[in-house]
mmCIF file of C-alpha atoms in Angstrom:
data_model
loop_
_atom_site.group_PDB
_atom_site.id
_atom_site.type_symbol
_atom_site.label_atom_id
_atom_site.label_comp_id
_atom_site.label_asym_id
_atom_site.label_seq_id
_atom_site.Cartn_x
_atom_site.Cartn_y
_atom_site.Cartn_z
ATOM 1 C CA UNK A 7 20.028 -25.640 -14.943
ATOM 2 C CA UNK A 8 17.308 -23.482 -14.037
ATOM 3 C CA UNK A 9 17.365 -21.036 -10.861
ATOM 4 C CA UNK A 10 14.371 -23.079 -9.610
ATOM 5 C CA UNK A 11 16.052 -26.406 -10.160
ATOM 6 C CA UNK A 12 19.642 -25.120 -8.138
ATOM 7 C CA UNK A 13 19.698 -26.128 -4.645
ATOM 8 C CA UNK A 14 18.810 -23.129 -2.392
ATOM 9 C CA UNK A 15 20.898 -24.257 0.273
ATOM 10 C CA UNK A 16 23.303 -27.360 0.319
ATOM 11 C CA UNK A 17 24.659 -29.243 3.408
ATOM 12 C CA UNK A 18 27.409 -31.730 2.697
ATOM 13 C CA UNK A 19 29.259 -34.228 4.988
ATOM 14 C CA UNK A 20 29.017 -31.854 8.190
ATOM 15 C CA UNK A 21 29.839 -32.843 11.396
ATOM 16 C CA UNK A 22 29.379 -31.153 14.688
ATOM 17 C CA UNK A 23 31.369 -32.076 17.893
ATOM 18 C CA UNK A 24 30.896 -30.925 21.415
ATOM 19 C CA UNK A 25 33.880 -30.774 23.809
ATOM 20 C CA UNK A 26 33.187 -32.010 27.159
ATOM 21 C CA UNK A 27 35.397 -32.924 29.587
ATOM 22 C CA UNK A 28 38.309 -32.687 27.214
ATOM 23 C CA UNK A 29 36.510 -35.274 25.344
ATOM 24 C CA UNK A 30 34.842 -34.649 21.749
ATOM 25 C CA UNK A 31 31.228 -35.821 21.417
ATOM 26 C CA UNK A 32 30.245 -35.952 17.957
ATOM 27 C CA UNK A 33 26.755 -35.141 18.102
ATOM 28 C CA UNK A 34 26.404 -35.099 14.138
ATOM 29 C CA UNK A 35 28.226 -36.820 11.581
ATOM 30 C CA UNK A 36 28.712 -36.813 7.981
ATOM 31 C CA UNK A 37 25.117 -35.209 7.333
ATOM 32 C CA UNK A 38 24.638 -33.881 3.830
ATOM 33 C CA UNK A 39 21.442 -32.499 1.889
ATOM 34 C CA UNK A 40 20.121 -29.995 -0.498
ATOM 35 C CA UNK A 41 17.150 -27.880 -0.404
ATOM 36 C CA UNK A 42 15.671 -26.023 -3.802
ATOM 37 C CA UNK A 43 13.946 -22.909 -3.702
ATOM 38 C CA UNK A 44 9.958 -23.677 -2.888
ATOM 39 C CA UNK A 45 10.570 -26.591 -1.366
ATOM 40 C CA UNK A 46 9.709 -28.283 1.934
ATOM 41 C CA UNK A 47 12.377 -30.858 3.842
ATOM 42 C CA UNK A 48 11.349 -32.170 6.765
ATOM 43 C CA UNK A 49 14.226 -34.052 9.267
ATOM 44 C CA UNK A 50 12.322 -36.400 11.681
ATOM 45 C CA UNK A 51 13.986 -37.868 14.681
ATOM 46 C CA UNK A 52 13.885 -38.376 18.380
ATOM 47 C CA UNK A 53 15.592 -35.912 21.058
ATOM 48 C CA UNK A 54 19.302 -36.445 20.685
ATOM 49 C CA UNK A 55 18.726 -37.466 16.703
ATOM 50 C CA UNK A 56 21.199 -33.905 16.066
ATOM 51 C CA UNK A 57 18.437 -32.307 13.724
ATOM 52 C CA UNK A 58 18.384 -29.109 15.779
ATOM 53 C CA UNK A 59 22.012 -29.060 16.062
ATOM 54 C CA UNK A 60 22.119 -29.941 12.201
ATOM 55 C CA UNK A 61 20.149 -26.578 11.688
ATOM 56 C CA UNK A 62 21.753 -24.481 14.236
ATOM 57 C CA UNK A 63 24.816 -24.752 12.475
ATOM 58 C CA UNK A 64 23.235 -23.308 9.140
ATOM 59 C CA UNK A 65 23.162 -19.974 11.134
ATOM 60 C CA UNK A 66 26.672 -20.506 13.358
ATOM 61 C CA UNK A 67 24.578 -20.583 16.261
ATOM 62 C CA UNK A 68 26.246 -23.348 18.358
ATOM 63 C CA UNK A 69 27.345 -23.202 21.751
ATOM 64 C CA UNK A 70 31.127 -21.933 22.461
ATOM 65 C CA UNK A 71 31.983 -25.622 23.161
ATOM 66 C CA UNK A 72 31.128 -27.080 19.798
ATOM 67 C CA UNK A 73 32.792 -27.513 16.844
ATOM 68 C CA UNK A 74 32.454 -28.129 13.039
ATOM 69 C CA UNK A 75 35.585 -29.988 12.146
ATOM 70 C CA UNK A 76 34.380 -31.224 8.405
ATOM 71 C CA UNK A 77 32.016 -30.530 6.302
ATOM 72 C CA UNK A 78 30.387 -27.327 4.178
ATOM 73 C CA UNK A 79 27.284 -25.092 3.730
ATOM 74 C CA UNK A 80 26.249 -23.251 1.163
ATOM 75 C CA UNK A 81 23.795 -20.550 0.732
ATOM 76 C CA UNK A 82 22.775 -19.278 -2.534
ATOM 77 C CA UNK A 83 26.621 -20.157 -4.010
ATOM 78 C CA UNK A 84 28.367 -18.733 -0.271
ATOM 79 C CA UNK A 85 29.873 -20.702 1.419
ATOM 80 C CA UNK A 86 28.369 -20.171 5.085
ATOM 81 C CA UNK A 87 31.024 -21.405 7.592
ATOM 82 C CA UNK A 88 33.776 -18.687 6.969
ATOM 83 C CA UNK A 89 31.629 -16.307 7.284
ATOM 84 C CA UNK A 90 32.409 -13.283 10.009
ATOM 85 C CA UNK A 91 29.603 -12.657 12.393
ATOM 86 C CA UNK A 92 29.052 -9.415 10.669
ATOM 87 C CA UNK A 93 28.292 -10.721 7.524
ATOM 88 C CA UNK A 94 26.266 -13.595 9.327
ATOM 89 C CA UNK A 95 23.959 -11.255 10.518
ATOM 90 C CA UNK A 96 22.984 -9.775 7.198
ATOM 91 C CA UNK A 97 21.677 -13.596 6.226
ATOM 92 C CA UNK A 98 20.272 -14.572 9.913
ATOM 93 C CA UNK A 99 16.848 -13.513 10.224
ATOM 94 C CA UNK A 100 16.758 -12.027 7.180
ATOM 95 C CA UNK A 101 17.412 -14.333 4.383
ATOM 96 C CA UNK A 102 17.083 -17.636 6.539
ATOM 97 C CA UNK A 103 14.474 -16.943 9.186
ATOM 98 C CA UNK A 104 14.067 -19.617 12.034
ATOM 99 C CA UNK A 105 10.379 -20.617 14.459
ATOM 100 C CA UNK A 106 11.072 -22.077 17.578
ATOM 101 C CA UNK A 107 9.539 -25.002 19.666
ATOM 102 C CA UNK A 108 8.300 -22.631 22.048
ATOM 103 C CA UNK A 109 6.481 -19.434 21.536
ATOM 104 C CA UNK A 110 5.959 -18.404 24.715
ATOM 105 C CA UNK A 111 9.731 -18.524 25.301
ATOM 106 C CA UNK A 112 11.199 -16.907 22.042
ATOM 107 C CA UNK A 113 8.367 -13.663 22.444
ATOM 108 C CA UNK A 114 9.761 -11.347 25.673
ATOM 109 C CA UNK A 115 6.832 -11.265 28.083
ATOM 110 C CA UNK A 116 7.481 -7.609 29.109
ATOM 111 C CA UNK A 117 6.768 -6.025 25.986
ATOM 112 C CA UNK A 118 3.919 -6.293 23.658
ATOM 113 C CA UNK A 119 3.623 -8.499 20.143
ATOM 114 C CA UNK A 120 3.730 -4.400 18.480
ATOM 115 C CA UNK A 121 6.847 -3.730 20.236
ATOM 116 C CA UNK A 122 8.590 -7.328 18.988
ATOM 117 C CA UNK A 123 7.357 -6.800 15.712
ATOM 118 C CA UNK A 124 7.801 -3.873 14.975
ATOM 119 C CA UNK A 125 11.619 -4.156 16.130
ATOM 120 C CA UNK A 126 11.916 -7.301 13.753
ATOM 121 C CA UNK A 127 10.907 -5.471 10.825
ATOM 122 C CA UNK A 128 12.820 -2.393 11.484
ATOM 123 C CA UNK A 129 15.746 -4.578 12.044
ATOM 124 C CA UNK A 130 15.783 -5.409 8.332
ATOM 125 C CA UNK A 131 14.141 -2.798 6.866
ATOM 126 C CA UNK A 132 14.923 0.901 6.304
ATOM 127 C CA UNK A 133 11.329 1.933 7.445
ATOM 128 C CA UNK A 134 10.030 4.571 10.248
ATOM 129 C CA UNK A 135 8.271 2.832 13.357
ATOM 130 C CA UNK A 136 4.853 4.707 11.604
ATOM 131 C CA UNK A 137 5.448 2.430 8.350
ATOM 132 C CA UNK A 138 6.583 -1.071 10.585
ATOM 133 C CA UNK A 139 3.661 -0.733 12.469
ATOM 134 C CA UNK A 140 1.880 -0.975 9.266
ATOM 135 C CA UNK A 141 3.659 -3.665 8.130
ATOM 136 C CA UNK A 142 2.897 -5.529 11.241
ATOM 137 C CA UNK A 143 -0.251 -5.541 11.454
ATOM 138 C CA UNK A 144 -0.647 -6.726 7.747
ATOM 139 C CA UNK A 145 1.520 -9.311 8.932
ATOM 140 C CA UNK A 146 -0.773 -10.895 11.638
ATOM 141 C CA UNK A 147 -3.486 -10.535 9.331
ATOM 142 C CA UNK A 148 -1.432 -12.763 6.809
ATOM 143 C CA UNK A 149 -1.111 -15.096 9.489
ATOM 144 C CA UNK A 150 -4.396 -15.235 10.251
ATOM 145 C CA UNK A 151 -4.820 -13.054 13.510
ATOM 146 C CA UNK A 152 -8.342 -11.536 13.430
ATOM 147 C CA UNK A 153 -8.875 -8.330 14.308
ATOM 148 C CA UNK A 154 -4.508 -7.358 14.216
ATOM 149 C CA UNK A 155 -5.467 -3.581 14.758
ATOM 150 C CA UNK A 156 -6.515 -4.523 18.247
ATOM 151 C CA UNK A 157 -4.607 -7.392 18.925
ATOM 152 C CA UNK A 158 -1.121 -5.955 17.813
ATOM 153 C CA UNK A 159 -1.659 -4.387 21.079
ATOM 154 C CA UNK A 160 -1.633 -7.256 23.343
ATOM 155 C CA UNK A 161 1.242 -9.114 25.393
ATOM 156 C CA UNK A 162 2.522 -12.378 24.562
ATOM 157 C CA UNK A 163 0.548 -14.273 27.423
ATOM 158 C CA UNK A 164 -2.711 -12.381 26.220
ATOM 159 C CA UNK A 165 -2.582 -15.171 23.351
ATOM 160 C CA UNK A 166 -3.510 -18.865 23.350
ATOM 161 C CA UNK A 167 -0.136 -20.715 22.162
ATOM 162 C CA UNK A 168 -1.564 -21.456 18.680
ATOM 163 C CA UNK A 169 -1.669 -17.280 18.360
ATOM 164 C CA UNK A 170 1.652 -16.755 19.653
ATOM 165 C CA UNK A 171 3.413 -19.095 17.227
ATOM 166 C CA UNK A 172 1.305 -16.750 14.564
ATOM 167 C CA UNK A 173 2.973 -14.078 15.986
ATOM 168 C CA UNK A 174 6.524 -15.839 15.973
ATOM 169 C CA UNK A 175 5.585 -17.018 11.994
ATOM 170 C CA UNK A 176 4.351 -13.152 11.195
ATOM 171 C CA UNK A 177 7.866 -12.224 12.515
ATOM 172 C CA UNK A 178 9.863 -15.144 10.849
ATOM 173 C CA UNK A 179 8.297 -13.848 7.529
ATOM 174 C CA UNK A 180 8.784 -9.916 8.224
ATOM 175 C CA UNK A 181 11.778 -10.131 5.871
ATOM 176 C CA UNK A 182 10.452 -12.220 3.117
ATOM 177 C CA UNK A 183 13.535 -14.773 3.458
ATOM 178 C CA UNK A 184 14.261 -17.393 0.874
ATOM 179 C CA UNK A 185 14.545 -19.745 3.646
ATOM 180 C CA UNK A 186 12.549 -20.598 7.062
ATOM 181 C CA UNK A 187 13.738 -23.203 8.984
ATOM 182 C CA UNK A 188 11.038 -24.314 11.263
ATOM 183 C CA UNK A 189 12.031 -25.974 14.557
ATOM 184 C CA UNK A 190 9.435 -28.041 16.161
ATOM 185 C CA UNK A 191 6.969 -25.374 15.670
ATOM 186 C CA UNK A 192 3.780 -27.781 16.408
ATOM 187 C CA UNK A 193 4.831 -29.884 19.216
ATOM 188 C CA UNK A 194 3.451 -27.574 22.511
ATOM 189 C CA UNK A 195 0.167 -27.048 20.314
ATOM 190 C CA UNK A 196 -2.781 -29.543 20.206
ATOM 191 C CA UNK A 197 -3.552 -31.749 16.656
ATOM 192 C CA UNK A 198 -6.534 -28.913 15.440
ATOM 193 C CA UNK A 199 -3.994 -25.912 15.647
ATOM 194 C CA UNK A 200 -1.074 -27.994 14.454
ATOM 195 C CA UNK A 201 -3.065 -28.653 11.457
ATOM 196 C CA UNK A 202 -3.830 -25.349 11.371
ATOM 197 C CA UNK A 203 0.063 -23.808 11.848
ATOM 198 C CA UNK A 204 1.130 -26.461 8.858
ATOM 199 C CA UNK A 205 -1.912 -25.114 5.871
ATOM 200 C CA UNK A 206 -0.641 -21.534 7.405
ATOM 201 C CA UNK A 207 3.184 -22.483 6.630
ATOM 202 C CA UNK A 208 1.665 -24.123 3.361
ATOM 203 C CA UNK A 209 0.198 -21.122 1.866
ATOM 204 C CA UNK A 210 2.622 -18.424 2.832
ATOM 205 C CA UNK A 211 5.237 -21.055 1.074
ATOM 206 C CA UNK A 212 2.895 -20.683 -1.856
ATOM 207 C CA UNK A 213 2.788 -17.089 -2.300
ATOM 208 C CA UNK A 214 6.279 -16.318 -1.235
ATOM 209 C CA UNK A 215 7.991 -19.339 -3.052
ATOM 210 C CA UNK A 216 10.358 -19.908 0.212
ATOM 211 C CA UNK A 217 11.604 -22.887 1.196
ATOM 212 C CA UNK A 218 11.239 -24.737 4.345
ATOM 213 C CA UNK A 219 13.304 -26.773 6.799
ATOM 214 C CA UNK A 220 10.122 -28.390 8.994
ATOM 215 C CA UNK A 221 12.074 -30.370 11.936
ATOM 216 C CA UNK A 222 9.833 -32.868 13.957
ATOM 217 C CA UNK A 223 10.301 -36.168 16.038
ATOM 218 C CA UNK A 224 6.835 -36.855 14.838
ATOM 219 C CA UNK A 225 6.526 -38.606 11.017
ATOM 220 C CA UNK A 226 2.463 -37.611 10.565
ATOM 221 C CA UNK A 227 3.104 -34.374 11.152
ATOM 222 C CA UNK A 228 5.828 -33.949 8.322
ATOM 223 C CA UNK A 229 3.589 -36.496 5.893
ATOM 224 C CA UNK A 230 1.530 -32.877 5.256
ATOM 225 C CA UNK A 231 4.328 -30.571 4.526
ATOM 226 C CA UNK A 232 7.345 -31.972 3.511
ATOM 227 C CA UNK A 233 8.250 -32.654 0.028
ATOM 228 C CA UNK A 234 11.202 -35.205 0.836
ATOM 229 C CA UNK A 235 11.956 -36.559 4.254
ATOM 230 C CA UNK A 236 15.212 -37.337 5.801
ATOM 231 C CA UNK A 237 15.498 -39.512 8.944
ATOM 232 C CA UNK A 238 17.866 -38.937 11.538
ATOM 233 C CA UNK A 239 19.206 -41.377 14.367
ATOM 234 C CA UNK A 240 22.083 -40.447 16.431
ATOM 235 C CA UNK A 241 23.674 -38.302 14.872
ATOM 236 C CA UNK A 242 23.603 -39.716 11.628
ATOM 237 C CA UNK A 243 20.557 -39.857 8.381
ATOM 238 C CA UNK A 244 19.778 -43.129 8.323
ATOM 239 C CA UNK A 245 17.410 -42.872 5.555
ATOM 240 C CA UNK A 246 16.001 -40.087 3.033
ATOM 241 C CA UNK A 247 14.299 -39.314 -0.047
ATOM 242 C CA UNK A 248 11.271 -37.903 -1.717
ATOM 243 C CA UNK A 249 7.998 -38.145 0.981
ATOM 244 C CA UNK A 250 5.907 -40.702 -1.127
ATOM 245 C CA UNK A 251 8.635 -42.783 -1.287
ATOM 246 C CA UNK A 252 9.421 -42.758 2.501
ATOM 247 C CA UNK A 253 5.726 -43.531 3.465
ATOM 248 C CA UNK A 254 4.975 -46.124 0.871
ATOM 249 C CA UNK A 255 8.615 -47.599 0.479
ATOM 250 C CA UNK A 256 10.080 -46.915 4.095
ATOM 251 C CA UNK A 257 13.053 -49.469 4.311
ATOM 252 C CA UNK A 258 15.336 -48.933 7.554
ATOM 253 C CA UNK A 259 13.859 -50.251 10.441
ATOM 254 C CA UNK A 260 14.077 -47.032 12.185
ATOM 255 C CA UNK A 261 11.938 -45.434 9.732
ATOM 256 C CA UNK A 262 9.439 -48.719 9.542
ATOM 257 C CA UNK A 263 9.318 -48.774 13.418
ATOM 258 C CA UNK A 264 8.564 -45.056 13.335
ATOM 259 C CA UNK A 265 5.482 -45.274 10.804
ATOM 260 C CA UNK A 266 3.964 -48.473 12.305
ATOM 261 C CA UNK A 267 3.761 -45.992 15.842
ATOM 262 C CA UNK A 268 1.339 -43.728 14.273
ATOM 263 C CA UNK A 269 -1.727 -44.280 15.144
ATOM 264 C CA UNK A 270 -4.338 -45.581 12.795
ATOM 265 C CA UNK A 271 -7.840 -44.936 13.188
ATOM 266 C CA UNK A 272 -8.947 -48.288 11.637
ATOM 267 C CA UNK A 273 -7.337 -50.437 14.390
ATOM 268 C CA UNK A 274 -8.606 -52.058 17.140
ATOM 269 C CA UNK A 275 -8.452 -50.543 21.080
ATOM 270 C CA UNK A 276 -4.738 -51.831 22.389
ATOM 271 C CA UNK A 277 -1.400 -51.412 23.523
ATOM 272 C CA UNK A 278 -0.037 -48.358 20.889
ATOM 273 C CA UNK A 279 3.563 -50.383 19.170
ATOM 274 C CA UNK A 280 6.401 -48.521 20.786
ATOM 275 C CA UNK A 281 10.155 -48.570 19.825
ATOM 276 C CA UNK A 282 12.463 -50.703 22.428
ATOM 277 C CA UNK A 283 15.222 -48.703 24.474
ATOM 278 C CA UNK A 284 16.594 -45.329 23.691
ATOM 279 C CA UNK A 285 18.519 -42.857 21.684
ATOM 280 C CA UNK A 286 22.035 -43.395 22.995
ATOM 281 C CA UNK A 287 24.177 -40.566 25.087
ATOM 282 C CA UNK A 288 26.671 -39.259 22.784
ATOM 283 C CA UNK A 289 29.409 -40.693 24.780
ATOM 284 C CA UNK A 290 28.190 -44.222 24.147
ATOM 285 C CA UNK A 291 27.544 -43.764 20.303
ATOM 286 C CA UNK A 292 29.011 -47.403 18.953
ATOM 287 C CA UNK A 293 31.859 -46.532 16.328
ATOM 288 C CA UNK A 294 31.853 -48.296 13.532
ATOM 289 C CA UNK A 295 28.838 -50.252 13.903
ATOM 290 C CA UNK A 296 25.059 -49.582 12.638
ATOM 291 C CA UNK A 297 23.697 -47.441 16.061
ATOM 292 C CA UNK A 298 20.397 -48.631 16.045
ATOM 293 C CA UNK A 299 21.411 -52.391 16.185
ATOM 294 C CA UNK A 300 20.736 -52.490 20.177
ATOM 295 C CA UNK A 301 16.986 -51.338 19.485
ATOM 296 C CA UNK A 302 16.282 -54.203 17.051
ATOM 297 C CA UNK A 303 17.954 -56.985 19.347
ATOM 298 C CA UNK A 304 15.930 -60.136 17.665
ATOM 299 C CA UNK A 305 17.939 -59.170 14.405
ATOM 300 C CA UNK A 306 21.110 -60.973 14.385
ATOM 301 C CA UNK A 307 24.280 -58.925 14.239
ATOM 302 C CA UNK A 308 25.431 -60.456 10.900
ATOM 303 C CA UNK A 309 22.922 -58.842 9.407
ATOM 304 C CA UNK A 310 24.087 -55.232 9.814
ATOM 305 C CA UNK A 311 27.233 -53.625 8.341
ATOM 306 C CA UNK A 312 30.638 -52.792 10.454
ATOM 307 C CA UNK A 313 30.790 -49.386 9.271
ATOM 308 C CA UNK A 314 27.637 -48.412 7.350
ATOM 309 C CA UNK A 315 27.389 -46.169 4.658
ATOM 310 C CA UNK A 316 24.399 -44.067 2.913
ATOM 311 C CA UNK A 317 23.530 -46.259 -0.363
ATOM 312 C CA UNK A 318 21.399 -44.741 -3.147
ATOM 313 C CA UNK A 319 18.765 -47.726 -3.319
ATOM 314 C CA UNK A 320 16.725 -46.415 -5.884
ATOM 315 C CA UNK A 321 16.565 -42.605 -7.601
ATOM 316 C CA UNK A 322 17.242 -40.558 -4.708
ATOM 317 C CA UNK A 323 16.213 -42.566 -2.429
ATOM 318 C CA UNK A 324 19.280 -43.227 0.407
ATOM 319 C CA UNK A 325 19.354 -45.823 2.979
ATOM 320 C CA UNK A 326 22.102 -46.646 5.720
ATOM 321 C CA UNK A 327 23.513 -50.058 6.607
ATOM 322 C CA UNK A 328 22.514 -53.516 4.739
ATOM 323 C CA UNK A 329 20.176 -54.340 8.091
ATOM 324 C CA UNK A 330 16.814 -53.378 6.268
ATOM 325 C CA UNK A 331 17.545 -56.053 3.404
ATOM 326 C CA UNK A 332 16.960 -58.881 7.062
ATOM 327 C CA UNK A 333 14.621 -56.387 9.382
ATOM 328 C CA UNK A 334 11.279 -58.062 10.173
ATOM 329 C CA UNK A 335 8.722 -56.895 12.805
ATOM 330 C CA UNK A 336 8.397 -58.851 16.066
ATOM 331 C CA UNK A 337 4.612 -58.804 15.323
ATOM 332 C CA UNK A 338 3.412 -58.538 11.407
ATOM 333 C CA UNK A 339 1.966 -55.162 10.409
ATOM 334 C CA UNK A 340 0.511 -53.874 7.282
ATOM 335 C CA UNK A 341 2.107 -50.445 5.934
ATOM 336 C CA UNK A 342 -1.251 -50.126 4.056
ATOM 337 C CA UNK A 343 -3.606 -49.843 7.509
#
């Protein structure tokens, strides 16, 4: 097998538990996937789906209360979980690189984008401050950042929040990494610039062959970027495979509820379809039951399994619990609108 062809990074049956209470909330379980070098996965879900958490724990970044008791990562043939802190920091943010929801929170307001960058580069690279600043200000050029001479000089709230999460992308990319995982990095920015953050994210994948880890809670978004898709509902992937096959084939009602909310341009003025009740607390996750049973109540409970499992449905295409073989919409709707 080819270099190109052997999964970059490879996440199987992980599970992440947060101790609250002297009570263990399992706030991801049994989660496995595989990313190859160039290529884009995106993980779609709502808040409380586990998608950041599922990420986090690529870089041992979770919370002193939480917990991995099963399950493995590996990075380039490393195992990633028994890995000291030391030797953690020689991968984080420099081989796996990570942009945040928020750029206006990640970038310090006291001190100015030259400052940050030139810090981040340094940080990984045996240059002088002389040769960094160099390198960063080719770097917001890359991005896209007219004028980076001049603007290099500027504080964080001196740019509009499309700029800023240039800045955060120039930085993620300071080190050249292998791997960018990209956390919500469109939500705070309006559809133009989110367009324009994705064709940036697009092109630099191009002409640095990384691969990308594109977490949303919004399906159109990913539809532009991602390569293969995996959903995520409570904790769990409820359904994944390549992108086509996802938008033209979606088949767990999660994943059919969540493409008929996008809006379509060629319908009529109305009511936008919406997706009944909520993701539940972890504390209330049903065991041993499909979880998203209670949001498609007209479906009756014979029709979903008592412990579903991920079923390869077709050529790497994966689907969880029997209940899409009996889901109907309340209302008809036409996947090809």
């Amino acid at each position: 097998m080819s270099e190109k062809n052997q999964p970059l990074l490879s996440v199987e049956h992980l599970s992440v538990e947060f101790i609250s209470d002297k009570k263990k909330l399992r706030s991801v379980d049994d989660v496995s996937f595989s990313i190859k070098r160039g290529e884009t996965l995106g993980i779609v879900g709502e808040s409380g789906s586990g998608k950041s958490v599922t990420v986090t724990s690529i870089l041992k970044l979770l919370p002193g209360n939480a917990q991995i008791p099963e399950g493995q990562i590996v990075y380039k043939d490393q195992a990633i979980l028994p890995l000291s802190e030391k030797a953690m920091r020689k991968i984080r943010g420099n081989e796996i690189s990570m942009i945040f929801q928020d750029p206006m929170t990640s970038l310090n307001p006291v001190f100015t984008v030259e400052n940050q960058l030139v810090e981040a580069i340094r940080l990984h690279q045996a240059v002088s401050k002389k040769e960094a600043r160099q390198e960063a200000i080719k770097l917001l050029g890359l991005v896209g950042i007219k004028e980076p001479e001049k603007r290099i000089k500027l504080y964080p709230h001196e740019f509009s929040g499309g700029m800023r999460q240039r800045v955060m992308i120039a930085m993620a990319i300071s080190s050249t990494p292998s791997l960018i995982i990209a956390d919500e990095p469109t939500t705070a920015l309006d559809v133009t610039v989110q367009k324009q953050i994705i064709d940036l994210l697009k092109d630099l994948q191009e002409r640095m062959d990384t691969s990308i880890i594109f977490i949303t809670h919004d399906l159109e978004v990913v539809a532009d970027i991602a390569d293969k898709i995996m959903i995520m509902y409570a904790g769990q992937v409820v359904e994944s495979g390549p992108s086509t096959v996802i938008f033209n084939n979606p088949l767990h009602p999660y994943t059919r509820l969540l493409i008929n909310a996008i809006p379509k341009a060629n319908k009529q003025a109305g009511r936008l379809p919406t997706i009944e009740g909520n993701v539940p607390n972890l504390s209330d996750i049903p065991k041993d039951a499909c979880r998203f049973a209670d949001r498609i109540p007209w479906i009756p409970a014979s029709a979903h399994e008592k412990s579903p499992q991920l079923r390869e449905v077709e050529p790497e295409h994966f689907v969880r619990c029997s209940c899409y073989q009996h889901f109907e919409f309340k209302e008809k709707v036409d996947f090809k609108d």
